[in-house]
DNA sequence: CTAGCCTTGACT
DNA sequence: AGTCAAGGCTAG
């Protein structure tokens, strides 16, 4: 039940019942460390396999630009991975041979002859077209049987519902169906998302309540909140590493290498510089501004308001848990699980409150309400991030990619 | 609606 | 130039 050990040791519990105070003092700091390690440092190599479920995100419509610049901003794989501290060269080389997904010549849905990868799975031409039509026309099917129809080449057209479910279960991604219907080109910009989400998956495994919720619940929560967690992590990193307050930001020299908490244009130029570093080629400021301007503005204002909260490490960990455990109204989980999540979130809200009320070092106490009122802003910013599809921008702005331009 | 074949376009 | 994975087209 309790998140931490329950023996009353050492520190006097502020709260009578429960062991929340203990959580606030011992475990949280540990989470904080493991979290920072998992987000900004390389993840452990052996934790590659395991759950990593299929994330189907509420599709953010894509490209409103036919510029090649947006592609340049969104693509280019290797360098950004090393920026995030993840090793791609290693894993991709291994997974190409180990993962059987790419090799199969059979449709993973109906076992007909495969014509290659389509929307994320090896499928036949028929299942490809079926999936495309289903997503494009937003079809919702219903099974006349018990959702147990077998799907093979012969009877694949007998039940659309079961066929579509099997498509999803085999890894086909609805987001790979383009809203703008632009043919040709490449999609691979969700790779960053997958990498980031995978790091967050690793993070959730370190949480004390990981075992208390089923994997589906974690999947559901992360699918919904990962962008907010990215922004929160980056924001906290920025506040802790760089000057918590930046009193003199107005007159900046362009070559400043520090992120600004107030001036979006400074950050845009910072993004431009680091993008040039990472991509190996200059990108006109005008284009960076056009593609990432809205996102950078939003992120900067988010940083500004976040920095004013003066969040301590312990409060940050609570905030992160609260954000993760924030269920939206349309959650499709079982009621028992929903209650469990709400209970857990409430625990962390209480923990946060306890921590804030402790006569800490700062006389300036941020109220719980102030912090909680900040969360909608985080939510709004996350939708901007999702829409921009440039998920790495917060990391790029917060951490300097030190000379990692060594292509083969 | 289905699915085989064709066209596109970025990446290599 | 060749590959891969998107979209389009159209008999059946
Ligand atoms: Zn098939
Ligand atoms: Zn069925």
mmCIF file of C-alpha atoms in Angstrom, chain A residues 261-262 264 296-306 374 377:
data_model
loop_
_atom_site.group_PDB
_atom_site.id
_atom_site.type_symbol
_atom_site.label_atom_id
_atom_site.label_comp_id
_atom_site.label_asym_id
_atom_site.label_seq_id
_atom_site.Cartn_x
_atom_site.Cartn_y
_atom_site.Cartn_z
ATOM 1 C CA UNK A 261 14.087 32.510 -19.346
ATOM 2 C CA UNK A 262 12.515 35.578 -20.809
ATOM 3 C CA UNK A 264 12.298 33.847 -27.019
ATOM 4 C CA UNK A 296 10.172 28.312 -28.663
ATOM 5 C CA UNK A 297 7.946 31.175 -27.593
ATOM 6 C CA UNK A 298 5.741 28.809 -25.708
ATOM 7 C CA UNK A 299 8.640 27.001 -24.121
ATOM 8 C CA UNK A 300 10.249 30.236 -23.049
ATOM 9 C CA UNK A 301 7.156 31.526 -21.325
ATOM 10 C CA UNK A 302 6.773 28.137 -19.717
ATOM 11 C CA UNK A 303 10.325 28.340 -18.443
ATOM 12 C CA UNK A 304 9.682 31.791 -17.122
ATOM 13 C CA UNK A 305 6.642 30.841 -15.123
ATOM 14 C CA UNK A 306 8.241 27.617 -13.981
ATOM 15 C CA UNK A 374 0.906 26.005 -13.389
ATOM 16 C CA UNK A 377 0.153 25.883 -18.790
#
